[in-house]
mmCIF file of C-alpha atoms and ligand atoms in Angstrom:
data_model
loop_
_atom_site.group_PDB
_atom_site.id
_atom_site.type_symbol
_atom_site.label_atom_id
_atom_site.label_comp_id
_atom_site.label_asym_id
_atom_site.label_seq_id
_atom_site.Cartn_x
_atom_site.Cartn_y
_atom_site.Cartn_z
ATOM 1 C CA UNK W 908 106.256 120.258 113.586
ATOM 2 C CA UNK W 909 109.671 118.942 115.079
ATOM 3 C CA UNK W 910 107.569 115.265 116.292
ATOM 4 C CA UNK W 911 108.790 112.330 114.942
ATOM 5 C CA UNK W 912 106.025 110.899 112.337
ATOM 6 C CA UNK W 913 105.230 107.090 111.729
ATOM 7 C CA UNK W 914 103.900 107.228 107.951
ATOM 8 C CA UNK W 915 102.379 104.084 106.790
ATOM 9 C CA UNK W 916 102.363 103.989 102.762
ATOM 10 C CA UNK W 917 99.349 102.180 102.151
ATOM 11 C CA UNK W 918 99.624 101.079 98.569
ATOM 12 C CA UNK W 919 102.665 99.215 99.816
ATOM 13 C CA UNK W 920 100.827 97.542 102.299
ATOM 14 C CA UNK W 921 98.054 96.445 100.041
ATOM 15 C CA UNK W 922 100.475 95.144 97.150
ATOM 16 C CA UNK W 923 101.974 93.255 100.011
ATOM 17 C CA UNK W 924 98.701 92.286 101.381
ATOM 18 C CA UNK W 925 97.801 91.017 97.834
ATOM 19 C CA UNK W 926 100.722 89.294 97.513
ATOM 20 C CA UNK W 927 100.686 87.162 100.536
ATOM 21 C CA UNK W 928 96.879 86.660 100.630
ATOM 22 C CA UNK W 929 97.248 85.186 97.123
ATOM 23 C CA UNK W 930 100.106 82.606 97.541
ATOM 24 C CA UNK W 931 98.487 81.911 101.200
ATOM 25 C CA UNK W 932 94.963 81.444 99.397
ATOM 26 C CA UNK W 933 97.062 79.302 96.467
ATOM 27 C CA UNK W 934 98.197 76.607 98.966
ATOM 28 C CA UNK W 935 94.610 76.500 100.770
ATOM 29 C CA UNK W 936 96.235 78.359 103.966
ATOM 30 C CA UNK W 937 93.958 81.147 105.361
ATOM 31 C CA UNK W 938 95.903 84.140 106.512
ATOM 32 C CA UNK W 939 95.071 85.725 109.450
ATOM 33 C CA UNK W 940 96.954 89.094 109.648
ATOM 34 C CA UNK W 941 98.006 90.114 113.125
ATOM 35 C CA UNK W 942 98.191 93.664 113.880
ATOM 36 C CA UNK W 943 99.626 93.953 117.286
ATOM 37 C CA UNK W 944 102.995 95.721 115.666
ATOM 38 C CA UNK W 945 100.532 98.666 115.237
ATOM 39 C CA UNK W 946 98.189 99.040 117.740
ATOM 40 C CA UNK W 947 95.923 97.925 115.191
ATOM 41 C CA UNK W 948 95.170 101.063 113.207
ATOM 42 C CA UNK W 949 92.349 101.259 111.109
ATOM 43 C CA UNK W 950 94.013 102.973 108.331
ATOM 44 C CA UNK W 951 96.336 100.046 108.539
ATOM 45 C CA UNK W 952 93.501 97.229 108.811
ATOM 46 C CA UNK W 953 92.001 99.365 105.502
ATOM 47 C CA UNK W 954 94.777 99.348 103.011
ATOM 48 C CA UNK W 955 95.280 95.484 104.004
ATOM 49 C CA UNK W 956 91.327 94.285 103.193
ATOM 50 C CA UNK W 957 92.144 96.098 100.027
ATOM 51 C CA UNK W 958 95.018 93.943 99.450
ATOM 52 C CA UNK W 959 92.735 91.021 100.413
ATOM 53 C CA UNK W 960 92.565 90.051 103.775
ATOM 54 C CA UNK W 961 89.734 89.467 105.632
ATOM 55 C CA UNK W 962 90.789 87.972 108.961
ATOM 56 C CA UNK W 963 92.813 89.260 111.781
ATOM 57 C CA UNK W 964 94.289 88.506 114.754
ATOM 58 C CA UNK W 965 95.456 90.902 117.968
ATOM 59 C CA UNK W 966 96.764 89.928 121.419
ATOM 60 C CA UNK W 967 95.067 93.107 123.535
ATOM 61 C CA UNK W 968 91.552 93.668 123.954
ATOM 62 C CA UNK W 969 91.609 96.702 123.843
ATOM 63 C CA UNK W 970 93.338 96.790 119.728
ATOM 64 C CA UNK W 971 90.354 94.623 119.215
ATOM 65 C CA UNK W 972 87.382 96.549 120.665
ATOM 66 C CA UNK W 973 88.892 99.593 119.265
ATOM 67 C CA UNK W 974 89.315 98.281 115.630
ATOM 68 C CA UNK W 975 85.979 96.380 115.393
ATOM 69 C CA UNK W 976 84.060 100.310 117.126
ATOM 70 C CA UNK W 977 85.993 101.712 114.286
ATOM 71 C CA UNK W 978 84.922 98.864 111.214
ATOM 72 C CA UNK W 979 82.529 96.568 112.613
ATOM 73 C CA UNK W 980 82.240 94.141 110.514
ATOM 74 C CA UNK W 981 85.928 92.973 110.854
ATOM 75 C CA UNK W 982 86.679 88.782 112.101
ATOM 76 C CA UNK W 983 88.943 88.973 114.936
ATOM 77 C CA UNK W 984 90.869 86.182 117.064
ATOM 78 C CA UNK W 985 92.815 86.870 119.969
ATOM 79 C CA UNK W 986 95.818 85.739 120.042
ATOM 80 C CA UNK W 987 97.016 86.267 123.618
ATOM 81 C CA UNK W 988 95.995 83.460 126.154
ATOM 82 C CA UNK W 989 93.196 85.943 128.114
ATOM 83 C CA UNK W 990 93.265 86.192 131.959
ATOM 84 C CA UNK W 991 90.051 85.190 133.496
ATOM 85 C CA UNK W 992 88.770 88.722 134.174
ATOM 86 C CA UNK W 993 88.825 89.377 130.452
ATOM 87 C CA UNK W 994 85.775 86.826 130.048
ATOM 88 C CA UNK W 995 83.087 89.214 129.090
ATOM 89 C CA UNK W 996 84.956 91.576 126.680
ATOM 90 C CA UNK W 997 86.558 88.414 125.347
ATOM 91 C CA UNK W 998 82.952 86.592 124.771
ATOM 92 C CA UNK W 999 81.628 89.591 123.525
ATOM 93 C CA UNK W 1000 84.353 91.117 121.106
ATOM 94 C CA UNK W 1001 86.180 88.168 119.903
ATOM 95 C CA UNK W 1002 85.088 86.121 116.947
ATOM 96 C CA UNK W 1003 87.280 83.218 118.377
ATOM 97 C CA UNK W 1004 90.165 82.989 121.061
ATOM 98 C CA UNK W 1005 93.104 81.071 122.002
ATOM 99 C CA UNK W 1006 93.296 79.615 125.121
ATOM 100 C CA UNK W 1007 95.732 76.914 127.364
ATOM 101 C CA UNK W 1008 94.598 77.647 130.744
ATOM 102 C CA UNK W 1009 91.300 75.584 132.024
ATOM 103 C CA UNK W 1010 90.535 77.740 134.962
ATOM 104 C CA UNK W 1011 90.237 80.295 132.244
ATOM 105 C CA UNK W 1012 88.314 78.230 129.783
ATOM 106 C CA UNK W 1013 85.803 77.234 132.805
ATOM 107 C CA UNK W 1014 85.089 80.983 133.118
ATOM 108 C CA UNK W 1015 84.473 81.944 129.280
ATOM 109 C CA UNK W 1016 82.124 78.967 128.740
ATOM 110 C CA UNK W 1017 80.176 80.322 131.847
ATOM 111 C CA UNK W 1018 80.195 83.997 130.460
ATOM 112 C CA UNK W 1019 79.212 83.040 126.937
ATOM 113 C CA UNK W 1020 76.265 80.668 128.373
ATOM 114 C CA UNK W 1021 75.110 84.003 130.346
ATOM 115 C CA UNK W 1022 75.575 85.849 126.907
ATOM 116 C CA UNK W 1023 73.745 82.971 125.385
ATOM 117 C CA UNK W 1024 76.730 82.425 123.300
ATOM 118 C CA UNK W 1025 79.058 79.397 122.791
ATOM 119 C CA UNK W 1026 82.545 80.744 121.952
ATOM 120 C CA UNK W 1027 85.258 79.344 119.769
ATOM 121 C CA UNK W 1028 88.667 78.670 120.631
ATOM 122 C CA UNK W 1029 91.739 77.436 119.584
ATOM 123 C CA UNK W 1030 93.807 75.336 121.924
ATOM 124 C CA UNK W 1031 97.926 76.290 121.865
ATOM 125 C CA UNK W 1032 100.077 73.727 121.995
ATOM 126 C CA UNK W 1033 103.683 74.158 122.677
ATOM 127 C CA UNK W 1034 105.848 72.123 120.170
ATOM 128 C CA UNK W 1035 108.701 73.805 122.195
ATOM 129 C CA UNK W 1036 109.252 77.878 121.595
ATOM 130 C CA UNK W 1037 108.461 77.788 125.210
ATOM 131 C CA UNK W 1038 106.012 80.608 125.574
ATOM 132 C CA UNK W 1039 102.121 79.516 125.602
ATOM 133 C CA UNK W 1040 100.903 76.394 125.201
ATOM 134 C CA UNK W 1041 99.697 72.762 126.197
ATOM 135 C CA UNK W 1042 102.864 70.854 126.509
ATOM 136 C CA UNK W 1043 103.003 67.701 125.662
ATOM 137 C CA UNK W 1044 100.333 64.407 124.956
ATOM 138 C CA UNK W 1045 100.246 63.786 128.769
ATOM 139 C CA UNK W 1046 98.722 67.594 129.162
ATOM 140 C CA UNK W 1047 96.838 67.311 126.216
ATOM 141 C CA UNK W 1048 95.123 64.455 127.603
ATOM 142 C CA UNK W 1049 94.132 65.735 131.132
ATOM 143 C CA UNK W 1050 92.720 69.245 129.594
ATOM 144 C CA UNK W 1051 90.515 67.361 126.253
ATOM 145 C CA UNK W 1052 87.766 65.770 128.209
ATOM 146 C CA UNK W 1053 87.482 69.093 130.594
ATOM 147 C CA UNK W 1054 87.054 71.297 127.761
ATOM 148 C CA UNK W 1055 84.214 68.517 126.321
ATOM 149 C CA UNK W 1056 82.776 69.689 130.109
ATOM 150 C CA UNK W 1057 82.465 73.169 128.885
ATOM 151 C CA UNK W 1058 79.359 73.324 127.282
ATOM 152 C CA UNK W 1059 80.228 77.285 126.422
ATOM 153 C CA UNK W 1060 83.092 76.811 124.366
ATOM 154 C CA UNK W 1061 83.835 74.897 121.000
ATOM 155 C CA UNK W 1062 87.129 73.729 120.354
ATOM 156 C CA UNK W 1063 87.279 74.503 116.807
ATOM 157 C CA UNK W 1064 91.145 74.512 115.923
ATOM 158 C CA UNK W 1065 94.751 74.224 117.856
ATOM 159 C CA UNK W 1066 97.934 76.614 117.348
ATOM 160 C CA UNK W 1067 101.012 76.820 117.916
ATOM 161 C CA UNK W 1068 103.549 79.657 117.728
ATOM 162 C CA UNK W 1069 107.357 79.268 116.941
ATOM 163 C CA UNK W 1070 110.068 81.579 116.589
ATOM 164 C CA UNK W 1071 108.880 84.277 119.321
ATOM 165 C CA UNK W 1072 110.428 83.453 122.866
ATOM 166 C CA UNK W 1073 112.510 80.567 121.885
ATOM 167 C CA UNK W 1074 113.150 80.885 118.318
ATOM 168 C CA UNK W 1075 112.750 77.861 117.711
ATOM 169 C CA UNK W 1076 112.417 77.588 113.654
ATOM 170 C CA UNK W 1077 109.368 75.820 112.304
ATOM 171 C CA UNK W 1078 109.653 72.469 110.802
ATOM 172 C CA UNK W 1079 108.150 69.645 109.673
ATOM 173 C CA UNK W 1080 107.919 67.730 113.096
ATOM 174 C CA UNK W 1081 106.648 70.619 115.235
ATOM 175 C CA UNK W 1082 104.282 71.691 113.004
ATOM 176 C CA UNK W 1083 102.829 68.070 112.420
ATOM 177 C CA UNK W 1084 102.570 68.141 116.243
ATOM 178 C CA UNK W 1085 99.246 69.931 115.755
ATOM 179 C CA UNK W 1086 97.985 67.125 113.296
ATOM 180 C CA UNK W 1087 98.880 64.273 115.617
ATOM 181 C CA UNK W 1088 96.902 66.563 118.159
ATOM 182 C CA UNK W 1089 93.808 66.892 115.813
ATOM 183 C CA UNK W 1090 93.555 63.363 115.143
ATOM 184 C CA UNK W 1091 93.559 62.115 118.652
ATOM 185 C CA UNK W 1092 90.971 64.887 119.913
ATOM 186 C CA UNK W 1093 88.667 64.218 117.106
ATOM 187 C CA UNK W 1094 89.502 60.722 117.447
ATOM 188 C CA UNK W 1095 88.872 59.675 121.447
ATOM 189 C CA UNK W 1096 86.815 62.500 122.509
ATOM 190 C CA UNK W 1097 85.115 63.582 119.477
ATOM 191 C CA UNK W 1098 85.719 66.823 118.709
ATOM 192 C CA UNK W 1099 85.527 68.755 115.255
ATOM 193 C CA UNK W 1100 88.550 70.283 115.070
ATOM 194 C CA UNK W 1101 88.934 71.976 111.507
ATOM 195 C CA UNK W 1102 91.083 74.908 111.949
ATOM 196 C CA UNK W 1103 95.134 74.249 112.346
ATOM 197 C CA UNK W 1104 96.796 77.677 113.000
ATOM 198 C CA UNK W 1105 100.631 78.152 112.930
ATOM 199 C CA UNK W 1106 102.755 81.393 113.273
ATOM 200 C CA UNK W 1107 104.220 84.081 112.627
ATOM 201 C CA UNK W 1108 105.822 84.837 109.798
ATOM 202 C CA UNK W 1109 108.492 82.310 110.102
ATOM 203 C CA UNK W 1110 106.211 79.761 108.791
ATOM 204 C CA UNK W 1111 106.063 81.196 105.627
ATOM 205 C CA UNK W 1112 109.265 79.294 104.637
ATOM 206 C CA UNK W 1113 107.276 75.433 105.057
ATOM 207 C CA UNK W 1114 104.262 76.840 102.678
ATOM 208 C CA UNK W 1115 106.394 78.103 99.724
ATOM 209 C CA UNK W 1116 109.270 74.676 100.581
ATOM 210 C CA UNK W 1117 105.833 72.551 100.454
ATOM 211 C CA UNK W 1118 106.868 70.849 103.307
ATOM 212 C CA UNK W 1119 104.032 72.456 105.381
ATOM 213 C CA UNK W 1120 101.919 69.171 107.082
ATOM 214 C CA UNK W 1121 98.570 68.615 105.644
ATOM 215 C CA UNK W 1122 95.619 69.818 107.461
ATOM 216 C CA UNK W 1123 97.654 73.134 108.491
ATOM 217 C CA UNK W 1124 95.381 75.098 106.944
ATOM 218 C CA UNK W 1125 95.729 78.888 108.763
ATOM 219 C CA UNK W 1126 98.773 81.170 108.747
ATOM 220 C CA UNK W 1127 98.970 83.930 111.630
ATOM 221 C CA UNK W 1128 101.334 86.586 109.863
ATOM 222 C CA UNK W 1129 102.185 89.900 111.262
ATOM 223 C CA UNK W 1130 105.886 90.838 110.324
ATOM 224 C CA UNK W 1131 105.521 89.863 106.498
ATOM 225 C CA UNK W 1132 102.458 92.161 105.697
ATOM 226 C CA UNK W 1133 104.380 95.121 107.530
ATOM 227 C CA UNK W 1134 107.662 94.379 106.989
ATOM 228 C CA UNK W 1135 107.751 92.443 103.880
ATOM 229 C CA UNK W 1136 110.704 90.660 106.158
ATOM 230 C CA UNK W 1137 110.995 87.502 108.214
ATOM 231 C CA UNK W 1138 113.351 87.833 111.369
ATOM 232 C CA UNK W 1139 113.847 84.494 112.598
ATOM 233 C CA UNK W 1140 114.265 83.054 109.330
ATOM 234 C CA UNK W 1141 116.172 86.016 108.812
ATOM 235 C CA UNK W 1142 115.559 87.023 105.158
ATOM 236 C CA UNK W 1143 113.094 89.820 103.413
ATOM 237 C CA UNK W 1144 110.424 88.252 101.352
ATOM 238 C CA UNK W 1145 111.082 88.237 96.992
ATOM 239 C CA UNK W 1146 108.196 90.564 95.864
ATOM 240 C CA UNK W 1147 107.154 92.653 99.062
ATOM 241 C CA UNK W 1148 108.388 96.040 100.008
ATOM 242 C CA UNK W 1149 110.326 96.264 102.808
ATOM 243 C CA UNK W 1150 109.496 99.861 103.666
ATOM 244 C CA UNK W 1151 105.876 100.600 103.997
ATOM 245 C CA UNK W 1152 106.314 101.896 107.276
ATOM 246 C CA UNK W 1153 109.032 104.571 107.877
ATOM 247 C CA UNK W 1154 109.780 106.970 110.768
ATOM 248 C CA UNK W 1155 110.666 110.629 109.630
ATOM 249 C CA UNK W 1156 112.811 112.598 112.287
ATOM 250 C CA UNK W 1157 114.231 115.793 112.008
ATOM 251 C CA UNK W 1158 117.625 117.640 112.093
ATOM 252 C CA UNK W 1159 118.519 118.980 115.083
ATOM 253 C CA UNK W 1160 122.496 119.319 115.114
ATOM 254 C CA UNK W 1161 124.986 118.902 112.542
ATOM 255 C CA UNK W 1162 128.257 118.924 113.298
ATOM 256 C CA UNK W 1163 131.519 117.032 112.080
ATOM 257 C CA UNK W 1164 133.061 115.397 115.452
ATOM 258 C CA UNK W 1165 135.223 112.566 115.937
ATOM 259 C CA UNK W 1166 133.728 109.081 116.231
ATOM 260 C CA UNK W 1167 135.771 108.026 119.478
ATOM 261 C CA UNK W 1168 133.875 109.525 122.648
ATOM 262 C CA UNK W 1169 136.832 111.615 124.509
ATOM 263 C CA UNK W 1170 137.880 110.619 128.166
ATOM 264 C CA UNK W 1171 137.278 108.123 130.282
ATOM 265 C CA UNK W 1172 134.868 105.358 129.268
ATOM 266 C CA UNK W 1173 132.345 104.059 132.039
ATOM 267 C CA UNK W 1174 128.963 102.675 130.843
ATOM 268 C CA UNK W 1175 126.297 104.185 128.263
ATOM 269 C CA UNK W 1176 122.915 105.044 129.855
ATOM 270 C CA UNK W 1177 121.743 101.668 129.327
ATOM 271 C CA UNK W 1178 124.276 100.055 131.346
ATOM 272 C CA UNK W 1179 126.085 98.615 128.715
ATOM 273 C CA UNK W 1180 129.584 99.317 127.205
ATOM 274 C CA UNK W 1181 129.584 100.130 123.630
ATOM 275 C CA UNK W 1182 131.845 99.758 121.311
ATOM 276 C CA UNK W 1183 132.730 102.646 119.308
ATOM 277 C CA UNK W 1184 134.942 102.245 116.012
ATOM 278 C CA UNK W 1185 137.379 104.700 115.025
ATOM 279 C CA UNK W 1186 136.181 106.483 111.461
ATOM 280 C CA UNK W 1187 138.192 109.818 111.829
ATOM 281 C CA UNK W 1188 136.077 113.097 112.075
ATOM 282 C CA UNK W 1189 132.592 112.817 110.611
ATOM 283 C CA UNK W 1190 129.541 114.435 109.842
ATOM 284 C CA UNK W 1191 127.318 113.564 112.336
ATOM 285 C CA UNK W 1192 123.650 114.523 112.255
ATOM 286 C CA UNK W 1193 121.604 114.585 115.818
ATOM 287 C CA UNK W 1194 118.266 113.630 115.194
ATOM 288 C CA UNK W 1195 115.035 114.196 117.608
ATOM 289 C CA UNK W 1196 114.126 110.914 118.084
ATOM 290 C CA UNK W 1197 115.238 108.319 120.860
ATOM 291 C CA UNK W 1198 114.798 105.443 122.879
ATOM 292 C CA UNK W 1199 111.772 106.890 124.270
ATOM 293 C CA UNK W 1200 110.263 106.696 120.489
ATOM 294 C CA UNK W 1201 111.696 103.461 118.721
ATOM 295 C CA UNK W 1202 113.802 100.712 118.772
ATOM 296 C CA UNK W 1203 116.457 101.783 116.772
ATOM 297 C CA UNK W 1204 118.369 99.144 116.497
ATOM 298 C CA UNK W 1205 115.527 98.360 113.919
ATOM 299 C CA UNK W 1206 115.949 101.395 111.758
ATOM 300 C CA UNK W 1207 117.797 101.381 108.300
ATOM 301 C CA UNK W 1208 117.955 105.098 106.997
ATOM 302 C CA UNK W 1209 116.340 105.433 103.665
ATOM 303 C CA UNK W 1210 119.022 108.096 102.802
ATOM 304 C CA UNK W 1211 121.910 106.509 100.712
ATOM 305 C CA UNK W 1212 125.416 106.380 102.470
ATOM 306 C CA UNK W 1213 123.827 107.401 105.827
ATOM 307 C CA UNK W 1214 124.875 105.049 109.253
ATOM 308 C CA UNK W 1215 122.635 105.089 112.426
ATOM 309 C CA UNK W 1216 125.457 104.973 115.076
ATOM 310 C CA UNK W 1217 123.488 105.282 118.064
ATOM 311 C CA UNK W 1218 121.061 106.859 120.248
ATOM 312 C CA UNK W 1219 120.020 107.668 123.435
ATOM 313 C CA UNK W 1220 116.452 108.370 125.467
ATOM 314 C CA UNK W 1221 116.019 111.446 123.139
ATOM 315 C CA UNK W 1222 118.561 111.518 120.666
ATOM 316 C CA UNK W 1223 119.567 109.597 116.998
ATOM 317 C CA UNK W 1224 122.932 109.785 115.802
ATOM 318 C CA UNK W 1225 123.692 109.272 112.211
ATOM 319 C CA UNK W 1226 126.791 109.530 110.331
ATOM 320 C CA UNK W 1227 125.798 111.922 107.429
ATOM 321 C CA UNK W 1228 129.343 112.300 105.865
ATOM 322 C CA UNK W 1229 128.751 113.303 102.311
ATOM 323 C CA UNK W 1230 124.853 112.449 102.347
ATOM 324 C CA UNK W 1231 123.921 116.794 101.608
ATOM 325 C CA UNK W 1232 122.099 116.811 104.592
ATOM 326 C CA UNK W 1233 121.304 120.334 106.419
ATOM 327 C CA UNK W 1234 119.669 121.329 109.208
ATOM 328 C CA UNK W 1235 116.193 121.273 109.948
ATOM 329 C CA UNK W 1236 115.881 118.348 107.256
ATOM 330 C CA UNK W 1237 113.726 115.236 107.750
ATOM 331 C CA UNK W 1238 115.764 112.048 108.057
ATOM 332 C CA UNK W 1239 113.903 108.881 107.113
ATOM 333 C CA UNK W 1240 114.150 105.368 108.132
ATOM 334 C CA UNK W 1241 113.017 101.778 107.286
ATOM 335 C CA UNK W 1242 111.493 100.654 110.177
ATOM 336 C CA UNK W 1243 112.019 96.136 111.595
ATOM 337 C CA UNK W 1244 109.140 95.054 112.981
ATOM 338 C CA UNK W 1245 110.201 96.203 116.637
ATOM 339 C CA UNK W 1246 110.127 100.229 115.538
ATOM 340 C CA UNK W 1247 106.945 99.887 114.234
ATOM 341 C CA UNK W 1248 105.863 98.482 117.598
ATOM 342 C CA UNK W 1249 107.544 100.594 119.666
ATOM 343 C CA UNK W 1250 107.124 103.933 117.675
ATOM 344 C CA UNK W 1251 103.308 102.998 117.308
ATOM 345 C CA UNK W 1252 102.971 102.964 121.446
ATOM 346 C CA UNK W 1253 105.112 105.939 121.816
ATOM 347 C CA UNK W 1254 102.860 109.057 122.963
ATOM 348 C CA UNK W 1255 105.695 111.302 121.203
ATOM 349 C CA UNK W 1256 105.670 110.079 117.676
ATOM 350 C CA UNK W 1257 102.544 111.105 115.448
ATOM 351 C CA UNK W 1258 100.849 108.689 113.030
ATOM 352 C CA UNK W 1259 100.748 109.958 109.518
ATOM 353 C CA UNK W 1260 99.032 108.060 106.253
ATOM 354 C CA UNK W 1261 100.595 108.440 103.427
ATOM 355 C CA UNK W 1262 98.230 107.087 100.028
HETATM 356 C C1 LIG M 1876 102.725 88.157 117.237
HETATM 357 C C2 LIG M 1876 102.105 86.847 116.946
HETATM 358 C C3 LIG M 1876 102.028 86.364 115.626
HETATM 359 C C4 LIG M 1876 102.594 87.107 114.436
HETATM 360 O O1 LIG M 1876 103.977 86.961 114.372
HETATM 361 P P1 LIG M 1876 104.826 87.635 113.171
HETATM 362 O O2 LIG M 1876 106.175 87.060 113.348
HETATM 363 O O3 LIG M 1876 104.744 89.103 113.361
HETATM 364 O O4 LIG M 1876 104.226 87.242 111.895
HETATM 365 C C5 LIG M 1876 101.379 85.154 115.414
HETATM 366 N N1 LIG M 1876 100.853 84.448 116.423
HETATM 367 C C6 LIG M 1876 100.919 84.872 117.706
HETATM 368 C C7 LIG M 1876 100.303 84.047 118.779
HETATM 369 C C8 LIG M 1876 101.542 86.078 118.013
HETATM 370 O O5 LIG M 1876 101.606 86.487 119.286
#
């Protein structure tokens, strides 16, 4: 079978699971483990409650309906601000939601009232990634005493995300922004807000400094539980493995060729204009796999001495020199949080457990 293969190594996951759910757990923080990266796979969402952890988080419906058909007795939030016509599933499948938009909220109070419901949600706040969010105490103040209005929806918690759109690092002033928010919604309008949620992985770094604010008591962590990695912060994470998910591809070509593309150069199929160091006459191994499969970019081959130098919709080129590699072999590759993503929603690349 010449597809490309996705494995997930479960024990890796669940040592890493383990791992994080323990020092989260050690500095009261509840971890909520978002699996968006992987379409939210149940062998995934498995080998992690083994590990551990019991909550989770997605930003599609559909992950959510799917994983909770498949174990039902999973706690899910969404994570994705929902669009009004979401309502019903959203009521019905989601164990809590995040929300910003009060047009929206006005619709899920009315649903869960007709599902004789109320529904909890967590307010966003934007301390200033610039993506979702409430911004600002001027906001905060017109939207507080129209959610009180909605008598089908409890505000139970606020979040905030860093370090996605405008990767913006978390510190100790944005993330007190959601205790300054707590105390003057509990305080004027008299809400119980209990849960304070911060993300992604990013804001690992404030737990294990001890600088995180008190009263930030929930963790929404994605990239450290698969990756065992933290991108914005840019580091890997002392004690998790890196590589429990890898993409297999196989062999197609192997020839040695030079490394300086011969004539003319215009643009690459992307658009863009490459750079292309001179190494002499390599090895050079054409993989099937490509754009259409990963973002590869995010792939470190597993292979010692081996070089990813590029790819196109359908191809991966690596620089094999001296690696003993023939063809028709399987190449393998650490996979960043973006090939897991992209490789999981790829129709072309198959999904393989490994125990
Ligand atoms: C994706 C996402 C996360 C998880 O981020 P990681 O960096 O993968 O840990 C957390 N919160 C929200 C709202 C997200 O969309």
């Amino acid at each position: 079978m010449y597809a490309p293969r996705l494995e997930v190594h479960t024990r890796m996951l669940t040592e890493n699971a383990r791992r994080l759910s323990a020092f989260c757990a050690s500095r009261r923080t509840e971890l909520v483990f978002v699996t968006k990266g992987f379409c939210a796979q149940t062998d995934v969402i498995r080998a992690v409650r083994a590990g551990g952890i019991d909550r989770f988080a997605d930003s599609r419906m559909e992950n959510i309906m799917a994983a909770k058909r498949a174990v039902p007795d999973l706690w899910y939030l969404l994570i994705r601000v929902p669009a009004a016509e979401e309502a019903e599933e959203v009521v019905r499948w989601a164990d809590a939601s995040v929300q910003s938009q009060i047009e929206t909220i006005r619709v899920i109070s009315d649903e869960a009232l007709r599902q004789g419901r109320v529904h909890p949600i967590l307010l966003m706040l934007d301390v200033g990634d610039l993506r979702e969010g409430v911004f600002g105490e001027e906001q905060l103040r017109e939207i507080a005493p129209q959610i009180k209005a909605c008598p089908g929806v409890e505000l139970v918690g606020l979040g905030t995300n860093v370090g996605c759109y405008g990767s913006v690092l978390p510190s100790v002033e944005n993330m007190g922004a959601l205790v300054r928010a707590r105390d003057l919604l509990n305080g004027e309008w008299g809400f119980q807000i209990r849960t304070l949620s911060a993300g992604g992985t990013c804001c690992l770094k404030l737990l294990e400094d001890g600088t995180m604010p008190e009263g930030v008591n929930q963790l929404r962590v994605g990239e450290a539980v698969m990756c065992g990695e933290d991108t914005t912060g840019h580091r890997f994470l002392e004690g998790c493995h890196p590589d429990a998910f890898q993409i297999a591809a196989q062999v197609v070509e192997l020839r040695r060729k030079p490394s300086v593309p011969i004539g003319e150069l215009g643009r690459d199929g992307s658009g863009e204009r490459p750079v292309y160091p001179d190494r002499g006459v390599r090895l050079r191994a054409v993989c099937a796999l490509g754009k259409q499969d990963v973002d590869w970019g995010a792939l470190t081959p597993l292979l010692p001495g081996a070089v990813v130098i590029g790819a196109s919709s359908d191809h991966l080129l690596v620089d094999v020199e001296d690696c003993g590699v023939r063809p028709g072999d399987w190449l393998r590759f650490r996979c960043g949080y973006m090939a897991i993503l992209h490789a999981a929603t790829s129709p072309y690349v198959k999904f393989s457990v490994i125990p």
